[in-house]
mmCIF file of C-alpha atoms and ligand atoms in Angstrom:
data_model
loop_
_atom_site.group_PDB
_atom_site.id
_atom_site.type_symbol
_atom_site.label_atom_id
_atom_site.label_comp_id
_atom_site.label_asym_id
_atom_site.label_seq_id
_atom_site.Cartn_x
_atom_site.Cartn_y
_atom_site.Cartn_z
ATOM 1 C CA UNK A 11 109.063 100.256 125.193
ATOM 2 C CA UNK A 12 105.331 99.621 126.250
ATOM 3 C CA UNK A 13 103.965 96.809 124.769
ATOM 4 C CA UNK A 14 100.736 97.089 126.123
ATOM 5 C CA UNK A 15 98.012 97.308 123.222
ATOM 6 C CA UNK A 16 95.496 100.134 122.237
ATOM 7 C CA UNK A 17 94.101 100.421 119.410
ATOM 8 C CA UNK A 18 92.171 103.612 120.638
ATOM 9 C CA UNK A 19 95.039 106.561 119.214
ATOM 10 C CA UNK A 20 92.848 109.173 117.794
ATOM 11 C CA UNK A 21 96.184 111.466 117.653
ATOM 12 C CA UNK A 22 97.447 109.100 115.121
ATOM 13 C CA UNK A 23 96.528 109.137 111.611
ATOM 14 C CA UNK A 24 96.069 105.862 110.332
ATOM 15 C CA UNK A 25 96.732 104.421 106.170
ATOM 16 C CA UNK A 26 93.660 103.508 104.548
ATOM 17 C CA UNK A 27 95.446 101.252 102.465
ATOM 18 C CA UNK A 28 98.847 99.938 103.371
ATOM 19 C CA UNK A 29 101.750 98.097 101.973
ATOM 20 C CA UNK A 30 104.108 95.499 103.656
ATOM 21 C CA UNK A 31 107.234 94.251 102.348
ATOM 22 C CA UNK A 32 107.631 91.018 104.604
ATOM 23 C CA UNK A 33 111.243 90.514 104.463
ATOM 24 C CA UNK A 34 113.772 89.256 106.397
ATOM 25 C CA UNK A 35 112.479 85.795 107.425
ATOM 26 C CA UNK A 36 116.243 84.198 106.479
ATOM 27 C CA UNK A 37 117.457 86.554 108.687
ATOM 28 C CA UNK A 38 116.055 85.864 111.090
ATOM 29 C CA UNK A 39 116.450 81.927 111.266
ATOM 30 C CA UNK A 40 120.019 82.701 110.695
ATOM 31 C CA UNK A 41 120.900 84.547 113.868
ATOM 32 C CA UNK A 42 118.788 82.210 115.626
ATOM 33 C CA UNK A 43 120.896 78.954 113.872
ATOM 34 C CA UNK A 44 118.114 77.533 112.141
ATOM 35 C CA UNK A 45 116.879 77.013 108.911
ATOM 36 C CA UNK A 46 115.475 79.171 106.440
ATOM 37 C CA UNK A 47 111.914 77.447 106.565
ATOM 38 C CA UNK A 48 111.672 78.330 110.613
ATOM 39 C CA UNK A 49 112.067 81.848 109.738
ATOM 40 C CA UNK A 50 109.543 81.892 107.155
ATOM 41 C CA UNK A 51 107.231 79.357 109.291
ATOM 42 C CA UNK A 52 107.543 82.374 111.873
ATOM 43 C CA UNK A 53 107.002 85.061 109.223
ATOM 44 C CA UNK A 54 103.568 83.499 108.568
ATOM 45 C CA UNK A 55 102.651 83.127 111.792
ATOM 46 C CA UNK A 56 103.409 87.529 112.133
ATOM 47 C CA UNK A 57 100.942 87.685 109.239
ATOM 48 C CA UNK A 58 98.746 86.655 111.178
ATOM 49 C CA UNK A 59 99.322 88.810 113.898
ATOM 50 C CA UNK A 60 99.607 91.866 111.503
ATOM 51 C CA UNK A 61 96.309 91.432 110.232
ATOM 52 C CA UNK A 62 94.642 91.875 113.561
ATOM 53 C CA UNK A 63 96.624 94.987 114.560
ATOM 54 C CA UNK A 64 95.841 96.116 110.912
ATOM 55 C CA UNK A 65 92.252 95.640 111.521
ATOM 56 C CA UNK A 66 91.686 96.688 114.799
ATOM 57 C CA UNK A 67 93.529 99.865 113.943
ATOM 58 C CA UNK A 68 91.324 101.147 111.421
ATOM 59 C CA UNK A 69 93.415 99.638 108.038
ATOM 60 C CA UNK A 70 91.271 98.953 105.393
ATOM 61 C CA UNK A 71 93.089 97.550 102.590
ATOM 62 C CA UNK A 72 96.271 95.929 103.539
ATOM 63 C CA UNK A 73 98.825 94.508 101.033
ATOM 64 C CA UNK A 74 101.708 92.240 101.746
ATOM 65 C CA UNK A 75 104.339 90.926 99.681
ATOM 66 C CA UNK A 76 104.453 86.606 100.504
ATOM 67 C CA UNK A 77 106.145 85.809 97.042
ATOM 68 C CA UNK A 78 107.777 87.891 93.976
ATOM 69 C CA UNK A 79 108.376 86.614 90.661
ATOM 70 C CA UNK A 80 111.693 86.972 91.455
ATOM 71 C CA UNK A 81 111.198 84.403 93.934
ATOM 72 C CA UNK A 82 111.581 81.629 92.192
ATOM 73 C CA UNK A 83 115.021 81.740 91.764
ATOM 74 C CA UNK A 84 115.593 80.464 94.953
ATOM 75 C CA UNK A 85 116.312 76.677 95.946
ATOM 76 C CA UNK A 86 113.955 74.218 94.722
ATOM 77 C CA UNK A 87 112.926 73.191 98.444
ATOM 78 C CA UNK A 88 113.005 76.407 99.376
ATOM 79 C CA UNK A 89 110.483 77.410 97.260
ATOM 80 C CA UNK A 90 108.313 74.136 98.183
ATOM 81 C CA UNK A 91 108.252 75.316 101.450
ATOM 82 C CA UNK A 92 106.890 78.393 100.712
ATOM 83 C CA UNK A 93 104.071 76.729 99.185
ATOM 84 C CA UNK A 94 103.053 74.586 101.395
ATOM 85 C CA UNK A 95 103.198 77.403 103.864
ATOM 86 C CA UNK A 96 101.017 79.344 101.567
ATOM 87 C CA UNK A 97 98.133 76.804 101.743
ATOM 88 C CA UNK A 98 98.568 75.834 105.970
ATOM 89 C CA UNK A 99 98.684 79.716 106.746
ATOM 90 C CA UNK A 100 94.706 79.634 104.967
ATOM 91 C CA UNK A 101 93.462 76.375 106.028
ATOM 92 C CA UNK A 102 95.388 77.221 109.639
ATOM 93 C CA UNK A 103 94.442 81.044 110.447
ATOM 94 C CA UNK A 104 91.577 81.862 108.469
ATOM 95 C CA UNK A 105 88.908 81.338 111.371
ATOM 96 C CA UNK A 106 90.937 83.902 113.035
ATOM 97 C CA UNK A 107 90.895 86.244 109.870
ATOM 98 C CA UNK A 108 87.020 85.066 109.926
ATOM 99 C CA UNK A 109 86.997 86.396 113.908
ATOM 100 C CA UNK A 110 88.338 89.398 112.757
ATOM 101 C CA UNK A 111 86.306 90.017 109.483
ATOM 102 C CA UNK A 112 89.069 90.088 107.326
ATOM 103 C CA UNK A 113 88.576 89.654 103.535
ATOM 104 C CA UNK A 114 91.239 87.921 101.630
ATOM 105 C CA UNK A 115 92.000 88.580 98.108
ATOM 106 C CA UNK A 116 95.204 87.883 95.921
ATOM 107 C CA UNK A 117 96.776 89.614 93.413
ATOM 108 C CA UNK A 118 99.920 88.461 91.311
ATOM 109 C CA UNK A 119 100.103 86.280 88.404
ATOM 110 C CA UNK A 120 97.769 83.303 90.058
ATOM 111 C CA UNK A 121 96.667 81.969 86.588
ATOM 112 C CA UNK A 122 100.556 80.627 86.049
ATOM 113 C CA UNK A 123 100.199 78.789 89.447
ATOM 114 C CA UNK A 124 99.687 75.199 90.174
ATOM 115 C CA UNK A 125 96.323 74.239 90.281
ATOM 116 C CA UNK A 126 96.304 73.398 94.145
ATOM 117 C CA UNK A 127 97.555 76.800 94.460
ATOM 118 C CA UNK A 128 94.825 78.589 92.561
ATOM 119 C CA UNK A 129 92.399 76.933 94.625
ATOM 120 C CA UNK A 130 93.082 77.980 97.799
ATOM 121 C CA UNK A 131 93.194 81.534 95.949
ATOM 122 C CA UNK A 132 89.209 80.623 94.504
ATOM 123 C CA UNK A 133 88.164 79.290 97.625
ATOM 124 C CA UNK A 134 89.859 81.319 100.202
ATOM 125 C CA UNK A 135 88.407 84.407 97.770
ATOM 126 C CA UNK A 136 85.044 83.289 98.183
ATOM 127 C CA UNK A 137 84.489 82.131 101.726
ATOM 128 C CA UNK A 138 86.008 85.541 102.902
ATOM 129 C CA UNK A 139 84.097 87.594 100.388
ATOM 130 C CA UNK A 140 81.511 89.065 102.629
ATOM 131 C CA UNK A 141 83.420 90.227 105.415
ATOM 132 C CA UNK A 142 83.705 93.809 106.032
ATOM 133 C CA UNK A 143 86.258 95.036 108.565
ATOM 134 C CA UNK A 144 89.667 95.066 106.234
ATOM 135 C CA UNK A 145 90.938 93.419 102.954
ATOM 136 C CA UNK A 146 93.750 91.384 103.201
ATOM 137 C CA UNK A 147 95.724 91.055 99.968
ATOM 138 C CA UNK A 148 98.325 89.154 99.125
ATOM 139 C CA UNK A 149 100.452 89.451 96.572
ATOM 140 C CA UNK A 150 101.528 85.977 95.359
ATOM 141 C CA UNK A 151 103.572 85.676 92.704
ATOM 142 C CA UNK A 152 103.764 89.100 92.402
ATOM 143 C CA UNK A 153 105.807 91.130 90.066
ATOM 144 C CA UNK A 154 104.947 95.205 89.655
ATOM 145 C CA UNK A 155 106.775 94.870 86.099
ATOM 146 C CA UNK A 156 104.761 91.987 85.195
ATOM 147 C CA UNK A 157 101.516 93.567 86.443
ATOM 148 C CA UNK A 158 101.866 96.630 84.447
ATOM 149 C CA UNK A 159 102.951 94.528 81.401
ATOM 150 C CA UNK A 160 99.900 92.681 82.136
ATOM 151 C CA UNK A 161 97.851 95.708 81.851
ATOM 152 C CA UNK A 162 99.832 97.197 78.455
ATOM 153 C CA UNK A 163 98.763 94.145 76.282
ATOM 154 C CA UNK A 164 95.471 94.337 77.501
ATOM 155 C CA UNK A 165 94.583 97.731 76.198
ATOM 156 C CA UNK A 166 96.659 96.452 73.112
ATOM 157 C CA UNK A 167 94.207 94.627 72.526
ATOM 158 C CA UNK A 168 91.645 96.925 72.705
ATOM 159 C CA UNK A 169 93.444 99.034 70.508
ATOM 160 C CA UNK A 170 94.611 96.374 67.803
ATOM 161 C CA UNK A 171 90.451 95.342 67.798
ATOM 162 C CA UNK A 172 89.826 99.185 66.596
ATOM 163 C CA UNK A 173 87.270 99.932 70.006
ATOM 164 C CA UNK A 174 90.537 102.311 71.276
ATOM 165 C CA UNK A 175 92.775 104.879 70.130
ATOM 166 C CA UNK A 176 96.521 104.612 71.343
ATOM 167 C CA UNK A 177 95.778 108.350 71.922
ATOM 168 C CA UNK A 178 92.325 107.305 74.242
ATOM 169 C CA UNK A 179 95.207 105.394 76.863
ATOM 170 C CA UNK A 180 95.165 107.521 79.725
ATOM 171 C CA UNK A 181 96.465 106.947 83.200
ATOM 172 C CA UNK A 182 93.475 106.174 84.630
ATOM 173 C CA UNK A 183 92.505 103.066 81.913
ATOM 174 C CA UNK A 184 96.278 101.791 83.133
ATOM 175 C CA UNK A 185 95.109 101.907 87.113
ATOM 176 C CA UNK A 186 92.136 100.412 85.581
ATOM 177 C CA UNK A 187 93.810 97.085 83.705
ATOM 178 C CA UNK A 188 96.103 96.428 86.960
ATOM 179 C CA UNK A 189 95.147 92.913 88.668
ATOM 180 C CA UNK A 190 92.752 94.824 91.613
ATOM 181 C CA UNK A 191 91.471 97.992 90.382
ATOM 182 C CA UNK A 192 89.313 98.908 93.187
ATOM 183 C CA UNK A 193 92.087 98.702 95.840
ATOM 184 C CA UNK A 194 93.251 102.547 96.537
ATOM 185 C CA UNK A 195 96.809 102.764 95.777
ATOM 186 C CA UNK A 196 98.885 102.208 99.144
ATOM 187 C CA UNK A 197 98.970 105.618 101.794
ATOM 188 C CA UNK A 198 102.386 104.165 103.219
ATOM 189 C CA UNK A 199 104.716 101.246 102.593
ATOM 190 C CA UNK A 200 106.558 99.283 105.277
ATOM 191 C CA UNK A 201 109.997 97.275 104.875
ATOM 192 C CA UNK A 202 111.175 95.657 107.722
ATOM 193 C CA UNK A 203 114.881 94.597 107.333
ATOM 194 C CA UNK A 204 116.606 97.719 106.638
ATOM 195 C CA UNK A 205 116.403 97.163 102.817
ATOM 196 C CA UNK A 206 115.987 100.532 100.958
ATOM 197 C CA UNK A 207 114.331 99.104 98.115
ATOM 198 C CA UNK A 208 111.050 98.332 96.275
ATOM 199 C CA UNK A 209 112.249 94.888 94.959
ATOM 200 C CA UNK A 210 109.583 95.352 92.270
ATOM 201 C CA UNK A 211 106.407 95.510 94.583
ATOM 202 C CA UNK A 212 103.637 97.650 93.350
ATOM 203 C CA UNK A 213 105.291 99.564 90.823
ATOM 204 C CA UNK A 214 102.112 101.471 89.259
ATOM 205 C CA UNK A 215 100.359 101.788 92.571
ATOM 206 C CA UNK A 216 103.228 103.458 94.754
ATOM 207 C CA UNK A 217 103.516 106.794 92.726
ATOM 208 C CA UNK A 218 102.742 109.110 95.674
ATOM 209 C CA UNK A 219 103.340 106.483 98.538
ATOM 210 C CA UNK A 220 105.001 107.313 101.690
ATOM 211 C CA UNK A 221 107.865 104.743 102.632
ATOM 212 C CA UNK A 222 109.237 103.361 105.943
ATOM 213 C CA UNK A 223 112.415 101.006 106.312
ATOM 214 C CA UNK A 224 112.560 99.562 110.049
ATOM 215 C CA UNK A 225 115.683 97.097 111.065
ATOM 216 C CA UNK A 226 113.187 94.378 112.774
ATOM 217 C CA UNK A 227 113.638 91.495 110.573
ATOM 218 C CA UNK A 228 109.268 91.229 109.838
ATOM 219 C CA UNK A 229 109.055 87.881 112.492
ATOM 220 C CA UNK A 230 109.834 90.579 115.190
ATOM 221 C CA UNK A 231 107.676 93.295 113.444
ATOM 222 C CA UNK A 232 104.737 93.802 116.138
ATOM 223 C CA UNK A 233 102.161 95.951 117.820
ATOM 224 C CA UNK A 234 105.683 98.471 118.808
ATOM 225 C CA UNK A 235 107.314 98.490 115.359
ATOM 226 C CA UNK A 236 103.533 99.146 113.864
ATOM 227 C CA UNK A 237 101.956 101.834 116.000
ATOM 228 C CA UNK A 238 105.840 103.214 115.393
ATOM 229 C CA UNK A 239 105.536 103.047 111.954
ATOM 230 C CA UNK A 240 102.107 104.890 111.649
ATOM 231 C CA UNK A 241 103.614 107.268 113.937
ATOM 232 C CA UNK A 242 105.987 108.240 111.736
ATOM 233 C CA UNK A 243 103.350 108.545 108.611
ATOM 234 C CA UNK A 244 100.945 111.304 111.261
ATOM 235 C CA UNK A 245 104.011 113.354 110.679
ATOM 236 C CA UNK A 246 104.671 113.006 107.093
ATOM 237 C CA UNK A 247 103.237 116.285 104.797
ATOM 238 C CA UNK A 248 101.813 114.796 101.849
ATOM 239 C CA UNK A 249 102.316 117.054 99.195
ATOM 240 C CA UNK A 250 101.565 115.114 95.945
ATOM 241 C CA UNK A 251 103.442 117.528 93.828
ATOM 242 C CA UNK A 252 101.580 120.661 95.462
ATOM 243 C CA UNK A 253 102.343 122.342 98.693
ATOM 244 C CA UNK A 254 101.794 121.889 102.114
ATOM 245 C CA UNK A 255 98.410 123.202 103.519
ATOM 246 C CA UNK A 256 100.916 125.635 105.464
ATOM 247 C CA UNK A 257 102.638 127.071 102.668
ATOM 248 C CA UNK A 258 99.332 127.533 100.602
ATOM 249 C CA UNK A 259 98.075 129.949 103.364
HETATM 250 C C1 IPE M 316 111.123 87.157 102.963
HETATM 251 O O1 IPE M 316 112.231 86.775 103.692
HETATM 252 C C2 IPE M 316 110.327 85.987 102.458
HETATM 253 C C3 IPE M 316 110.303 85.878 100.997
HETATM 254 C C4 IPE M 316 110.971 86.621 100.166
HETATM 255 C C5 IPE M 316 109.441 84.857 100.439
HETATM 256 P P1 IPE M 316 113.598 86.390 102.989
HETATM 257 O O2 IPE M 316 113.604 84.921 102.736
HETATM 258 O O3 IPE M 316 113.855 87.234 101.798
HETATM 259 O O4 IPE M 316 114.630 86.742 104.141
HETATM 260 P P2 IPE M 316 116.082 87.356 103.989
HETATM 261 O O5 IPE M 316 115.966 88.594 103.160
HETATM 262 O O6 IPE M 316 116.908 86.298 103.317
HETATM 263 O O7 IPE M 316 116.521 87.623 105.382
HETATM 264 C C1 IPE M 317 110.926 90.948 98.581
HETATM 265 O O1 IPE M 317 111.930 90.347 99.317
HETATM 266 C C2 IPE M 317 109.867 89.929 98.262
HETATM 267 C C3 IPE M 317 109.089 89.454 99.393
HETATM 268 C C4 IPE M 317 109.208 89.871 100.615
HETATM 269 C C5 IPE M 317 108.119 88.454 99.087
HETATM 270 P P1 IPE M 317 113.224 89.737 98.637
HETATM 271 O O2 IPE M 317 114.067 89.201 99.726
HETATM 272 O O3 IPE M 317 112.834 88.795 97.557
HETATM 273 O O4 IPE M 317 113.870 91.025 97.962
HETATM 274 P P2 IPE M 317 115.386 91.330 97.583
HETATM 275 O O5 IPE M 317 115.905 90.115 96.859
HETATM 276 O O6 IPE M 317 116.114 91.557 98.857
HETATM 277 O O7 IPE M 317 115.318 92.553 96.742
HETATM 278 MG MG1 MG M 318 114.828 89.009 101.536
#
């Protein structure tokens, strides 16, 4: 396959906002004999990678999955090393997000984190904020479930203070109560792994998303797997419930 990279591919049609389901880390370490922390140690270091192709492609809002509430359940150390790798991939890459002008935002349950953790979130927030090219967001501690649950009790609220109706809650105030309302729900979702699921990532949001499984375990996910990825969505028909601009002729 040619690896050699363009970013110039007017015939392709690229996702103003995209999803990515990084999984597949463990995998990966496994076939290679080592330890779960080298794969995800290697799955950061893709991130990075990711978000330049991303960028230079034409993304503008790109999502990816570092940590579920799910999560948690795993090993005790292997959850501390997902921390700390949470705080070097910041303090490590983000002159090369800077480079590229990539904004980074997070989205999750962050006020349940560790203080340490919650700062990098502040501060990584606010020395990215003016930069213009793509938003990175990560979802950290992330739970679609717990997002839109999130949401419900705060129009509760509004309704239990009298300024709402339960009959005023429309779709719209629900997009508008989940954690970043001014990110467009994702075009087109990406799992690497083979795993035909949506382990609870951006339940709300993916309504009308398009979705693509690849094998690569997401270390090996690069330029190819991408620009064959977005290949794939050029061809898709987005109907959202109506027809396709064919069949309406
Ligand atoms: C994704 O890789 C990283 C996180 C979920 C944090 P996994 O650790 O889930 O890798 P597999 O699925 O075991 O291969
Ligand atoms: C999804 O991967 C979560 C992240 C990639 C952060 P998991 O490995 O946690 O998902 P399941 O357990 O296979 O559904
Ligand atoms: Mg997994």
């Amino acid at each position: 396959m040619a690896s050699r990279k363009t970013y110039d591919r007017p015939d392709l049609k690229i996702p103003v906002s995209l999803g990515v389901i990084m999984d597949g880390n463990g995998r990966w370490a496994k076939k290679r004999l080592l330890p779960r922390s080298a794969g995800h140690r290697a799955g950061a270091e893709n991130l990075k990678e990711l978000c330049r192709n991303c960028g230079r492609y034409g993304v503008k809002y790109l999502t990816v999955y570092a940590f579920s509430t799910e999560n948690w359940t795993r090993p005790e150390d292997e959850v501390d090393q997902l921390m700390k790798l949470f705080v070097e991939f910041f303090r490590k890459y983000d002159p090369e997000l800077e480079e590229e002008g990539i904004r980074v935002r997070f989205t999750g349950d962050i006020d349940s984190l560790p203080e340490n953790l919650r700062k990098v979130c502040r501060e990584g927030e606010e020395r990215s904020a003016h930069r213009q090219k793509m938003q990175l967001i990560v979802a950290f501690n992330y739970g679609g479930r717990r997002e839109i649950v999130n949401a419900a009790r705060r129009i509760a609220e509004r309704c239990i203070s009298g300024e709402i109706a339960p009959e005023d809650i429309t779709e719209q105030m629900m997009s508008d109560n989940m954690y970043l309302p001014d990110v467009p729900d994702p075009d087109f979702i990406i799992r690497p792994s083979g795993e035909m699921r949506i382990s609870n990532f951006l339940l709300w949001e993916c309504a009308y998303s398009e979705f693509w499984v690849s094998e690569t375990l997401w270390p090996d996910f690069g330029y190819d797997e991408l620009t064959q990825a977005f290949e794939a969505y050029t061809k898709r028909d987005r109907r959202f419930g109506g027809l396709s601009a064919e069949d309406k002729k």
